[in-house]
Coordinates of C-alpha atoms and ligand atoms in Angstrom, one line a residue:
M22 CA -32.4 -14.0 -1.7
T23 CA -29.9 -14.2 1.1
L24 CA -26.1 -14.3 1.2
E25 CA -24.4 -17.6 1.6
R26 CA -22.3 -18.2 4.7
T27 CA -22.1 -14.6 6.0
A28 CA -23.1 -13.4 9.4
D29 CA -25.7 -11.3 7.5
L30 CA -27.2 -14.6 6.5
S31 CA -30.6 -13.8 7.8
R32 CA -30.7 -10.4 6.1
P33 CA -32.1 -10.0 2.6
L34 CA -29.6 -8.7 0.1
E35 CA -31.8 -5.6 -0.3
E36 CA -30.9 -4.4 3.2
L37 CA -27.2 -4.5 2.5
H38 CA -25.0 -2.1 0.5
D39 CA -25.8 -1.9 -3.2
N40 CA -22.3 -3.3 -4.0
E41 CA -23.3 -6.6 -2.4
R42 CA -26.1 -7.2 -4.9
L43 CA -23.8 -6.0 -7.7
K44 CA -21.2 -8.7 -6.8
Y45 CA -23.9 -11.3 -6.2
D46 CA -25.4 -10.8 -9.6
S47 CA -22.2 -10.2 -11.5
R48 CA -21.6 -13.9 -12.5
Y49 CA -18.3 -13.9 -10.7
L50 CA -17.3 -10.5 -11.8
R51 CA -18.3 -10.6 -15.4
G52 CA -21.0 -7.9 -15.2
T53 CA -21.5 -6.2 -18.6
L54 CA -17.7 -5.9 -19.2
A55 CA -17.7 -7.8 -22.5
A56 CA -20.0 -5.1 -23.9
T57 CA -18.6 -2.0 -22.2
L58 CA -15.0 -2.8 -23.0
S59 CA -15.9 -3.1 -26.7
D60 CA -18.0 0.0 -26.8
E61 CA -16.0 2.5 -28.9
I62 CA -18.3 5.5 -28.3
T63 CA -16.9 6.3 -24.9
G64 CA -13.5 5.9 -23.2
A65 CA -15.3 4.8 -20.0
I66 CA -17.0 1.5 -18.9
S67 CA -20.3 1.4 -17.0
D68 CA -20.4 2.5 -13.4
D69 CA -21.2 -1.0 -12.2
D70 CA -18.3 -2.4 -14.3
T71 CA -15.9 0.0 -12.7
K72 CA -16.6 -1.7 -9.4
L73 CA -16.0 -5.1 -10.9
T74 CA -12.7 -4.3 -12.7
K75 CA -11.1 -3.4 -9.4
F76 CA -11.0 -7.1 -8.6
F77 CA -8.7 -7.4 -11.6
G78 CA -6.4 -4.5 -10.5
I79 CA -8.1 -2.0 -12.9
Y80 CA -9.4 1.4 -11.6
Q81 CA -11.2 3.8 -13.9
Q82 CA -10.0 7.4 -13.5
D83 CA -9.9 10.6 -15.5
D84 CA -7.3 13.2 -15.9
R85 CA -8.5 15.8 -13.4
D86 CA -6.1 18.5 -14.8
V87 CA -8.3 18.7 -17.9
R88 CA -11.7 17.9 -16.5
E89 CA -12.9 21.5 -16.5
E90 CA -11.6 22.4 -19.9
R91 CA -13.2 19.3 -21.4
R92 CA -16.5 20.0 -19.7
R93 CA -16.5 23.4 -21.2
A94 CA -15.7 21.9 -24.6
K95 CA -18.7 19.5 -24.0
L96 CA -16.3 16.5 -24.1
E97 CA -16.5 13.6 -21.8
P98 CA -13.8 13.5 -19.1
H99 CA -10.5 12.2 -20.3
Y100 CA -11.1 8.6 -19.1
Q101 CA -8.2 6.4 -18.5
F102 CA -7.3 3.4 -16.3
M103 CA -4.9 2.8 -13.5
V104 CA -3.6 -0.8 -13.6
R105 CA -1.9 -2.4 -10.6
V106 CA 0.2 -5.6 -10.7
R107 CA -0.1 -8.4 -8.2
L108 CA 3.5 -8.8 -7.0
P109 CA 3.6 -10.8 -3.7
G110 CA 6.7 -9.8 -1.7
G111 CA 7.5 -7.2 -4.3
V112 CA 9.9 -9.2 -6.4
C113 CA 10.4 -9.5 -10.1
K114 CA 13.1 -10.7 -12.5
P115 CA 15.1 -8.3 -14.7
E116 CA 13.2 -9.6 -17.8
Q117 CA 9.9 -8.8 -16.1
W118 CA 11.2 -5.3 -15.3
L119 CA 11.9 -4.9 -19.0
A120 CA 8.4 -6.1 -20.0
L121 CA 6.8 -3.7 -17.5
D122 CA 9.0 -0.8 -18.6
A123 CA 8.0 -1.5 -22.2
A124 CA 4.3 -1.7 -21.3
A125 CA 4.5 1.6 -19.5
R126 CA 5.9 3.2 -22.6
T127 CA 3.6 1.5 -25.1
T128 CA 0.2 1.3 -23.5
A129 CA 0.4 3.6 -20.4
N130 CA 1.6 7.1 -19.7
G131 CA 5.4 6.4 -20.0
S132 CA 6.2 6.1 -16.3
L133 CA 6.1 3.3 -13.7
R134 CA 5.1 3.8 -10.1
L135 CA 6.4 1.8 -7.3
T136 CA 3.7 1.7 -4.6
T137 CA 3.6 1.7 -0.8
R138 CA 2.3 -1.8 -1.1
Q139 CA 5.3 -3.1 -3.0
T140 CA 4.0 -3.3 -6.5
F141 CA 3.9 -1.5 -9.8
Q142 CA 1.1 0.8 -10.9
F143 CA 0.5 2.1 -14.4
H144 CA -1.4 5.3 -15.1
G145 CA -3.1 6.6 -18.2
V146 CA -4.0 3.3 -19.9
L147 CA -6.8 4.0 -22.4
K148 CA -9.7 1.7 -22.7
R149 CA -8.7 0.7 -26.3
N150 CA -5.3 -0.4 -24.9
L151 CA -6.5 -2.0 -21.7
R152 CA -6.5 -5.7 -22.9
Q153 CA -3.2 -5.4 -24.7
H154 CA -1.7 -3.8 -21.6
I155 CA -3.0 -6.5 -19.2
Q156 CA -1.9 -9.2 -21.7
S157 CA 1.7 -7.9 -21.8
I158 CA 1.8 -8.1 -18.0
V159 CA 0.5 -11.7 -18.1
A160 CA 3.0 -12.6 -20.9
A161 CA 5.8 -11.6 -18.5
G162 CA 4.5 -14.2 -16.0
L163 CA 2.7 -11.7 -13.8
D164 CA -0.9 -10.7 -13.4
T165 CA -3.2 -8.0 -11.9
V166 CA -5.8 -10.3 -10.2
A167 CA -7.1 -8.9 -6.8
A168 CA -4.7 -5.9 -6.9
C169 CA -7.7 -3.8 -6.0
G170 CA -11.3 -4.8 -5.1
D171 CA -13.1 -6.5 -2.1
D172 CA -10.5 -9.4 -1.9
N173 CA -7.2 -10.2 -0.5
R174 CA -4.8 -7.6 -2.0
N175 CA -1.1 -7.9 -2.8
V176 CA 0.6 -9.7 0.0
I177 CA 3.6 -7.7 1.1
A178 CA 6.8 -8.7 3.0
T179 CA 10.0 -7.2 4.3
A180 CA 11.9 -6.3 1.2
N181 CA 14.7 -8.3 -0.5
P182 CA 14.4 -12.1 -0.2
L183 CA 18.1 -12.4 -1.1
L184 CA 19.3 -10.7 2.0
S185 CA 19.2 -13.9 4.1
P186 CA 17.5 -17.3 4.2
V187 CA 15.0 -15.9 6.7
H188 CA 14.0 -13.1 4.2
A189 CA 13.8 -15.7 1.5
E190 CA 11.4 -17.9 3.5
V191 CA 9.2 -14.9 4.4
S192 CA 9.0 -13.8 0.8
A193 CA 8.2 -17.3 -0.4
L194 CA 5.4 -17.4 2.2
A195 CA 4.0 -14.1 0.9
Q196 CA 3.8 -15.8 -2.6
R197 CA 2.0 -18.8 -1.2
I198 CA -0.5 -16.8 0.8
S199 CA -1.2 -14.7 -2.2
T200 CA -1.8 -17.7 -4.5
H201 CA -3.9 -19.5 -1.9
L202 CA -6.2 -16.5 -1.4
M203 CA -6.6 -15.6 -5.1
P204 CA -10.1 -15.4 -6.6
R205 CA -10.7 -18.3 -8.9
T206 CA -13.2 -16.7 -11.3
G207 CA -12.6 -17.4 -15.0
A208 CA -13.8 -13.9 -15.9
Y209 CA -10.2 -12.5 -16.0
R210 CA -9.1 -15.1 -18.5
E211 CA -12.2 -14.7 -20.6
L212 CA -12.7 -10.9 -20.6
L213 CA -9.2 -9.6 -20.4
L214 CA -6.9 -12.3 -21.6
E215 CA -9.4 -13.2 -24.3
Q216 CA -8.8 -16.9 -23.7
P217 CA -11.5 -19.5 -23.3
S218 CA -12.6 -20.2 -19.8
T219 CA -11.3 -23.4 -18.3
V220 CA -14.5 -23.8 -16.2
A221 CA -18.0 -24.3 -17.4
P222 CA -20.1 -21.3 -16.2
D223 CA -22.7 -23.5 -14.3
T224 CA -20.0 -25.2 -12.3
E225 CA -18.0 -22.1 -11.5
E226 CA -17.6 -21.2 -7.9
E227 CA -15.4 -19.2 -5.5
P228 CA -14.5 -21.7 -2.8
L229 CA -13.1 -19.1 -0.4
Y230 CA -15.1 -16.0 -1.4
G231 CA -18.5 -17.1 -2.5
R232 CA -20.5 -14.8 -4.8
T233 CA -20.2 -11.7 -2.8
Y234 CA -16.4 -11.8 -2.1
L235 CA -15.4 -9.8 0.9
P236 CA -17.1 -6.8 2.5
R237 CA -14.1 -4.6 1.6
K238 CA -10.4 -5.0 0.8
F239 CA -8.2 -7.2 3.0
K240 CA -4.5 -6.6 3.3
I241 CA -1.8 -8.9 4.6
A242 CA 1.8 -8.0 5.5
L243 CA 4.8 -10.1 6.8
A244 CA 7.6 -8.4 8.8
V245 CA 11.1 -9.5 9.8
P246 CA 12.1 -7.6 13.0
P247 CA 13.9 -5.4 13.6
T248 CA 12.7 -3.9 10.3
N249 CA 9.1 -2.8 10.0
D250 CA 9.3 -1.4 6.5
V251 CA 5.9 -3.0 5.7
D252 CA 4.2 -1.1 8.6
V253 CA 2.8 -4.4 9.8
F254 CA 0.5 -2.7 12.3
A255 CA -1.4 -1.0 9.5
H256 CA -2.7 -4.2 7.9
D257 CA -5.8 -6.3 8.4
L258 CA -3.6 -9.3 9.1
G259 CA 0.1 -9.2 9.9
F260 CA 2.7 -12.0 10.5
V261 CA 5.8 -11.1 12.5
A262 CA 8.6 -13.6 12.0
I263 CA 10.0 -14.8 15.3
V264 CA 13.6 -15.8 14.6
E265 CA 15.8 -17.9 16.9
S266 CA 19.3 -18.9 16.0
E267 CA 18.7 -17.6 12.4
R268 CA 15.7 -19.9 12.0
I269 CA 12.0 -18.9 11.9
V270 CA 10.3 -20.7 14.7
G271 CA 6.9 -19.2 14.0
Y272 CA 5.0 -16.0 13.6
N273 CA 3.1 -13.7 15.8
V274 CA -0.4 -13.1 14.4
L275 CA -1.6 -9.4 14.3
V276 CA -5.1 -8.5 13.5
G277 CA -7.3 -5.4 12.8
G278 CA -5.0 -2.7 11.5
G279 CA -5.9 -0.2 8.8
M280 CA -5.3 3.4 7.9
G281 CA -8.3 5.0 6.1
M282 CA -10.8 7.4 7.7
T283 CA -13.2 10.1 6.7
H284 CA -12.5 13.7 8.0
K285 CA -14.9 14.7 10.7
V286 CA -16.5 11.3 11.1
P287 CA -15.2 10.1 14.5
A288 CA -16.6 6.6 14.0
T289 CA -13.9 6.2 11.3
F290 CA -10.2 6.1 12.3
P291 CA -6.8 4.6 11.6
R292 CA -6.2 1.6 13.8
L293 CA -3.1 -0.4 14.7
S294 CA -3.4 -4.1 14.8
D295 CA -3.4 -6.1 18.0
V296 CA -1.2 -9.1 18.6
A297 CA -3.6 -12.1 18.9
G298 CA -1.2 -15.0 19.3
F299 CA 1.6 -17.0 17.8
C300 CA 1.4 -19.8 15.2
L301 CA 3.9 -22.2 13.7
P302 CA 5.1 -21.7 10.1
K303 CA 3.1 -24.7 8.9
D304 CA -0.1 -23.0 10.1
V305 CA 0.3 -19.6 8.5
I306 CA -1.7 -20.4 5.4
S307 CA -4.6 -21.8 7.4
V308 CA -4.5 -18.8 9.8
A309 CA -4.6 -16.5 6.8
E310 CA -7.4 -18.3 5.1
H311 CA -9.6 -18.6 8.3
T312 CA -8.9 -15.0 9.3
M313 CA -10.0 -13.7 5.9
C314 CA -13.0 -15.9 6.1
I315 CA -13.9 -14.6 9.5
Q316 CA -14.0 -11.2 8.0
R317 CA -16.0 -12.5 5.0
D318 CA -18.6 -13.8 7.5
Y319 CA -18.6 -11.1 10.1
G320 CA -17.6 -7.9 8.3
N321 CA -20.2 -5.2 7.9
R322 CA -21.8 -5.5 4.5
K323 CA -24.2 -2.6 4.9
D324 CA -21.9 0.4 5.6
R325 CA -18.8 0.3 3.5
G326 CA -17.3 3.0 5.8
H327 CA -17.4 0.5 8.6
A328 CA -16.7 -2.6 6.6
R329 CA -12.9 -3.1 7.1
F330 CA -11.7 -5.9 9.4
K331 CA -10.4 -3.2 11.9
Y332 CA -13.9 -2.4 12.8
T333 CA -14.9 -6.0 13.2
I334 CA -12.0 -6.4 15.6
E335 CA -12.8 -3.1 17.4
D336 CA -16.5 -4.0 17.8
R337 CA -16.1 -7.7 18.8
G338 CA -12.7 -7.7 20.4
V339 CA -9.5 -9.8 20.1
P340 CA -10.6 -12.6 22.5
W341 CA -13.7 -13.1 20.3
F342 CA -11.5 -13.3 17.2
R343 CA -9.1 -15.7 18.8
E344 CA -11.8 -18.0 19.9
E345 CA -13.4 -18.0 16.5
L346 CA -10.1 -18.5 14.7
E347 CA -9.2 -21.4 17.0
R348 CA -12.6 -23.0 16.5
R349 CA -12.1 -22.9 12.7
L350 CA -8.5 -24.0 12.9
G351 CA -9.3 -26.8 15.3
R352 CA -6.4 -25.9 17.6
A353 CA -5.2 -23.1 19.8
L354 CA -2.8 -20.3 19.0
Q355 CA 0.2 -20.1 21.3
E356 CA 0.9 -17.0 23.4
P357 CA 2.7 -14.2 21.4
R358 CA 6.5 -14.1 21.6
P359 CA 8.4 -10.9 22.3
F360 CA 9.6 -8.8 19.4
A361 CA 10.8 -5.3 18.7
F362 CA 11.1 -3.0 15.7
A363 CA 13.8 -0.4 15.3
T364 CA 12.8 1.3 12.1
S365 CA 10.2 1.4 9.3
G366 CA 12.7 2.9 6.9
D367 CA 14.9 1.3 4.3
V368 CA 18.7 0.9 4.3
L369 CA 19.7 2.8 1.2
G370 CA 22.9 2.2 -0.8
W371 CA 25.1 -0.9 -0.8
Q372 CA 24.4 -3.8 1.6
Q373 CA 26.0 -7.3 1.5
G374 CA 23.9 -10.4 2.1
A375 CA 24.7 -13.5 4.1
D376 CA 25.9 -15.3 0.9
G377 CA 28.3 -12.5 -0.1
R378 CA 26.2 -11.1 -2.9
W379 CA 25.5 -7.3 -3.0
H380 CA 22.3 -5.4 -3.0
Y381 CA 21.9 -1.7 -3.9
T382 CA 18.8 0.1 -2.6
L383 CA 18.0 3.1 -4.7
F384 CA 16.0 6.0 -3.3
I385 CA 13.1 6.7 -5.6
E386 CA 11.2 9.8 -4.7
N387 CA 7.5 8.9 -4.2
G388 CA 8.2 5.7 -6.2
R389 CA 7.9 7.5 -9.6
V390 CA 10.1 5.9 -12.2
S391 CA 10.5 8.3 -15.1
D392 CA 13.3 10.3 -16.7
R393 CA 14.1 13.9 -15.9
P394 CA 17.0 16.2 -16.7
G395 CA 20.1 15.0 -14.8
R396 CA 18.5 11.8 -13.6
A397 CA 17.4 9.3 -16.3
L398 CA 15.9 6.9 -13.8
M399 CA 13.7 4.9 -16.2
S400 CA 16.4 4.6 -18.9
G401 CA 19.1 3.8 -16.3
L402 CA 17.0 1.0 -14.7
R403 CA 16.2 -0.4 -18.2
E404 CA 20.0 -0.6 -19.0
I405 CA 20.6 -2.2 -15.6
A406 CA 17.8 -4.7 -16.2
K407 CA 19.5 -5.7 -19.4
V408 CA 22.7 -6.8 -17.6
H409 CA 21.5 -7.6 -14.1
R410 CA 21.4 -11.3 -13.3
G411 CA 19.7 -11.1 -9.8
M412 CA 16.3 -9.7 -9.2
F413 CA 14.5 -6.4 -8.4
A414 CA 12.9 -6.0 -5.0
L415 CA 10.4 -3.3 -4.5
T416 CA 10.2 -1.9 -1.0
T417 CA 7.1 -0.7 0.7
N418 CA 8.7 2.7 1.1
Q419 CA 8.5 3.1 -2.6
N420 CA 12.2 2.4 -3.1
L421 CA 13.9 -0.2 -5.2
T422 CA 16.6 -2.8 -4.4
I423 CA 18.7 -4.1 -7.2
A424 CA 19.2 -7.4 -5.4
G425 CA 21.7 -10.3 -5.8
I426 CA 24.6 -8.6 -7.5
D427 CA 27.6 -10.9 -7.8
P428 CA 30.8 -9.2 -6.3
S429 CA 32.3 -9.3 -9.8
E430 CA 29.3 -7.3 -11.2
R431 CA 29.2 -4.7 -8.6
E432 CA 31.4 -2.2 -10.4
R433 CA 29.4 -2.5 -13.6
I434 CA 26.1 -1.8 -11.8
E435 CA 27.7 1.1 -9.9
A436 CA 29.0 2.6 -13.2
L437 CA 25.5 2.4 -14.7
L438 CA 24.0 4.0 -11.7
S439 CA 26.5 6.8 -12.0
Q440 CA 26.2 7.2 -15.7
Y441 CA 22.4 7.8 -15.5
G442 CA 22.7 10.2 -12.5
L443 CA 21.2 7.7 -10.1
L444 CA 23.6 8.2 -7.2
N445 CA 22.4 11.8 -6.8
E446 CA 20.1 10.8 -3.9
R447 CA 23.2 10.5 -1.7
R448 CA 22.9 14.3 -1.6
A449 CA 19.3 14.2 -0.4
T450 CA 18.6 14.9 3.2
A451 CA 17.4 12.1 5.5
L452 CA 14.1 13.9 5.7
R453 CA 13.6 13.5 1.9
R454 CA 14.9 9.9 1.9
N455 CA 12.2 9.1 4.5
S456 CA 9.4 10.8 2.7
M457 CA 6.4 9.2 1.0
A458 CA 3.5 10.6 -0.9
C459 CA 0.4 8.9 -2.4
V460 CA -0.4 9.6 -6.1
A461 CA -3.4 12.0 -5.6
L462 CA -3.8 14.5 -8.4
P463 CA -4.2 14.4 -11.3
T464 CA -5.4 10.8 -11.5
C465 CA -7.0 9.9 -8.2
G466 CA -10.7 10.7 -8.1
L467 CA -10.6 10.9 -4.3
A468 CA -7.8 13.4 -3.9
M469 CA -8.8 16.6 -2.1
A470 CA -5.3 18.1 -2.4
E471 CA -2.0 17.5 -4.2
S472 CA 0.5 15.0 -2.8
E473 CA 3.1 13.3 -5.2
R474 CA 3.4 16.5 -7.2
Y475 CA 3.7 18.8 -4.1
L476 CA 5.6 17.0 -1.4
P477 CA 9.1 17.3 -3.1
N478 CA 8.6 21.1 -3.3
L479 CA 7.6 21.3 0.4
I480 CA 10.6 19.3 1.3
D481 CA 12.8 21.7 -0.7
K482 CA 11.7 24.4 1.7
L483 CA 12.0 22.2 4.8
D484 CA 15.5 21.2 3.8
E485 CA 16.7 24.7 4.3
T486 CA 15.7 24.5 8.0
V487 CA 17.0 20.9 8.3
R488 CA 20.4 21.9 6.9
A489 CA 20.6 25.1 9.0
L490 CA 19.9 23.0 12.1
E491 CA 22.4 20.3 11.1
L492 CA 19.6 17.7 11.0
E493 CA 20.3 16.7 7.4
E494 CA 21.2 13.1 8.5
E495 CA 18.4 12.8 11.0
P496 CA 15.9 10.2 9.7
I497 CA 12.6 12.0 10.3
S498 CA 9.7 10.4 8.4
I499 CA 7.3 12.6 6.5
R500 CA 4.3 11.3 4.6
M501 CA 1.6 13.1 2.7
S502 CA -1.8 11.9 1.4
G503 CA -4.2 13.8 -0.8
C504 CA -7.2 12.6 1.2
P505 CA -7.8 10.8 4.5
N506 CA -7.8 7.4 3.0
G507 CA -4.1 7.3 3.8
C508 CA -2.6 5.4 1.0
S509 CA 0.9 6.6 2.0
R510 CA 0.3 5.5 5.6
P511 CA 0.5 9.1 6.8
Y512 CA -0.8 8.3 10.3
L513 CA 2.3 6.3 11.0
A514 CA 4.7 9.1 10.1
E515 CA 6.5 11.4 12.5
I516 CA 5.2 14.2 10.3
G517 CA 1.9 13.3 8.6
L518 CA 0.1 15.7 6.2
V519 CA -3.4 14.7 5.0
G520 CA -5.2 16.7 2.3
K521 CA -8.5 18.6 3.2
A522 CA -8.9 21.0 0.3
P523 CA -6.7 22.4 -2.5
G524 CA -3.5 23.6 -0.7
K525 CA -4.9 22.7 2.8
Y526 CA -3.7 19.9 5.0
N527 CA -4.2 18.5 8.5
L528 CA -0.8 18.2 10.2
Y529 CA -0.3 15.1 12.4
L530 CA 2.7 14.6 14.5
G531 CA 4.4 12.1 16.8
A532 CA 4.3 8.6 15.4
S533 CA 7.2 6.3 16.4
A534 CA 10.0 5.4 14.1
G535 CA 9.3 1.7 14.3
G536 CA 5.6 2.1 13.4
E537 CA 4.1 1.0 16.7
R538 CA 2.4 4.4 17.6
L539 CA 0.0 6.5 15.6
N540 CA 0.5 10.2 15.3
A541 CA -2.0 12.8 16.6
L542 CA -3.6 15.9 15.1
Y543 CA -1.5 19.0 15.7
R544 CA -3.0 21.6 13.3
E545 CA -6.1 21.5 11.1
N546 CA -6.7 22.7 7.6
I547 CA -3.5 24.7 7.2
G548 CA -1.6 26.0 4.1
E549 CA 2.0 25.9 3.3
A550 CA 3.1 29.0 5.2
Q551 CA 1.6 27.6 8.4
I552 CA 2.9 24.1 7.8
L553 CA 6.4 25.6 7.4
Q554 CA 6.1 27.8 10.4
A555 CA 4.9 25.0 12.7
L556 CA 7.5 22.6 11.6
R557 CA 10.4 25.1 11.7
T558 CA 9.6 26.0 15.3
L559 CA 9.4 22.3 16.3
L560 CA 12.5 21.3 14.5
Q561 CA 14.4 24.1 16.1
R562 CA 13.2 23.0 19.5
F563 CA 14.1 19.4 18.6
A564 CA 17.6 20.4 17.6
T565 CA 18.3 22.1 21.0
E566 CA 16.2 20.1 23.5
R567 CA 16.4 16.6 22.2
Q568 CA 17.9 13.9 24.4
S569 CA 20.7 11.9 22.9
S570 CA 19.7 9.9 19.8
E571 CA 16.0 10.7 20.6
R572 CA 13.8 10.5 17.5
F573 CA 11.7 13.5 16.4
G574 CA 8.4 11.6 17.0
D575 CA 9.4 10.5 20.5
F576 CA 10.6 14.0 21.3
L577 CA 7.2 15.4 20.4
I578 CA 5.5 13.0 22.8
R579 CA 8.0 13.4 25.7
T580 CA 7.6 17.2 25.6
G581 CA 3.8 17.0 25.5
I582 CA 3.6 18.8 22.1
V583 CA 1.2 16.1 21.0
P584 CA -0.5 13.4 23.0
H585 CA 0.5 9.8 22.9
M586 CA -2.3 8.3 20.7
R587 CA -3.0 5.0 22.3
A588 CA -6.2 3.9 20.6
G589 CA -7.3 4.6 17.1
R590 CA -10.9 5.2 18.2
D591 CA -9.7 8.4 19.9
F592 CA -8.0 9.6 16.7
Q593 CA -10.6 12.1 15.7
T594 CA -11.7 13.2 19.1
I595 CA -8.6 13.8 21.2
A596 CA -7.8 17.5 20.9
P597 CA -4.2 18.5 20.1
V598 CA -2.2 19.7 23.1
R599 CA -1.2 23.2 22.4
E600 CA 2.5 24.2 22.8
A601 CA 3.5 25.5 26.1
S602 CA 5.7 28.2 24.6
Ligands
LIG5 C1 -9.7 3.3 2.7 C2 -9.8 3.7 1.6 C3 -8.9 3.8 0.4 C4 -9.4 4.0 -0.8 C5 -10.8 4.3 -1.2 C6 -8.2 4.0 -1.7 C7 -8.3 4.3 -3.0 C8 -7.2 4.4 -3.8 C9 -7.1 4.9 -5.1 C10 -8.3 5.4 -5.9 C11 -5.9 4.9 -5.5 C12 -5.4 5.3 -6.9 C13 -4.7 6.5 -7.0 C14 -4.0 6.7 -8.3 O1 -3.1 5.9 -8.6 O2 -4.3 7.7 -9.0 C15 -5.1 4.4 -4.5 C16 -3.7 4.2 -4.5 C17 -3.0 3.4 -3.6 N1 -3.5 3.0 -2.4 FE1 -5.3 3.4 -1.7 N2 -7.1 3.7 -1.0 C18 -7.5 3.6 0.3 C19 -6.6 3.3 1.4 C20 -5.4 2.8 1.2 C21 -4.5 2.4 2.3 C22 -4.8 2.4 3.8 C23 -3.3 1.9 1.8 C24 -2.1 1.3 2.4 C25 -1.8 1.3 3.6 C26 -3.5 2.1 0.3 C27 -2.5 1.8 -0.6 C28 -2.5 2.3 -1.8 C29 -1.4 2.2 -2.7 C30 -0.1 1.4 -2.4 C31 -1.7 2.9 -3.8 C32 -0.8 3.1 -5.0 C33 -0.2 4.4 -5.0 C34 0.7 4.8 -3.9 O3 1.8 4.1 -3.7 O4 0.4 5.7 -3.2 N3 -4.7 2.6 0.1 N4 -5.9 4.1 -3.4
LIG6 S1 -4.7 8.8 -0.1 FE1 -6.5 9.6 -1.1 S2 -5.7 11.0 -2.6 FE2 -4.0 9.7 -2.1 S3 -4.1 8.0 -3.6 FE3 -5.2 7.3 -1.7 S4 -7.3 7.8 -2.2 FE4 -6.1 9.0 -3.6

């Protein structure tokens, strides 16, 4: 038995990664899900099925805080599911917000999480509630298809389509790309929505994916310069809008970006994408389809640690890719157009759009929407959703824009924000406002250290230094991940912290503010005291030695404190430059 269409065509399935056979034999992702979802003896599904449910945005986890206690009591782990919504461009209507808020409180752990890829994540969904949970999302006109798994993931775009016609066009394109690249299997309908399949099993097919889908996940981002909120260089495929006289004339096509790596395995590294060419707006969907299919056919299906598109591009080169894409497209790409990014952060607070409507971007620390004393974020947003007539736009910095507020409504929204304590973030330092953490413990099975639960405390301590040095309005990006997979894009932060073991992190420094330069390793496997000591020393130097309006990341490179990381393949081998002082 061989794989259809792939470059591994001549290789028997047996020589490839076990997941390839699993996908091939799964009857388009059905596996044994019908049986394991109904099995009331355990809160888990079978191991094989856990790999298949990812294609439907469902990730089996267990509460790691109680793992040991349950093991001692001879109980199975506290199994639960993470559920991720497909939300291209990150936008939803107020009534959809209300539906998701209700689902979070009824069938999940009571909170919502806005993710670094512009969507909602639920945690703590129990197996017995899983179908009801998914069905409530679908009833709101959304779905969870391909939010995880070896497929094209949620397509992200520079936030807030209501900001200008250009933003609207880019957001609509994100929707179209997402729809075009969606898996077609009837398994979602049948097994999770409990509705009859619309396709007879023997005629079912996946026209774009085939039976083995992609070698690994595939991520697409669209950016509108000068804002690089999406971190377009961190994605398998990026489109950068080229705007002339307020009109999009086309898109630069970027290929081969990605964040994840494994500690101490130099063959794995974060990589920034390369600019491969320029295409017209009408060609974007075909470019996306063919690029994904090139990866389907040439991506490594034996070693999942080398299976992302970034390694296909690194190994074969951009000229090879461009030739292959042009052959499949039947026409040439144009030469890339100049573009420049100024920031990867969000503009917080009030902003007025081209049409006069207002938008309020709310800082949401690490994207966690829940109530806490003095700041009833979840309740406040629920009340706002009941009266808001525009939309909600999630940003890829885990923040939220209440978008499209009529001037006559602005006061009412501001009053609600104030009533629920949601204007407090105006007092947060720019360091905190530019912070991001991945989820990590207690739910993520891959976490080696805390992230979401710890970064706010670390920033409390750093804030003292920042305030003492009068740097509280200096936008320095700080991002933490609980493991090297890098879900919070830590390798693109001016300060990146990546978990190695409980309480221990690698400290990376010196990425650029616009997301065009990776950071570099500065200290390895250090605890809080050393992190604080290192950062306090460097912030002090920055405060006194910086050149006018120089950003922290650029300062660290100019002064030689860390090397300029030019290529991802050197990420794990270039030794940190030690401080001169
Ligand atoms: C390469 C290996 C990666 C693996 C195996 C992986 C796996 C995971 C897992 C298990 C979670 C669930 C954590 C939880 O909610 O408890 C997660 C969350 C997430 N991952 Fe990844 N991930 C990887 C890389 C990335 C990268 C590079 C990005 C984006 C650039 C990313 C984006 C996300 C997002 C947006 C979330 C949701 C939570 C958040 O906002 O932090 N992942 N990932
Ligand atoms: S970076 Fe690691 S610890 Fe954090 S959510 Fe991603 S996989 Fe989990």
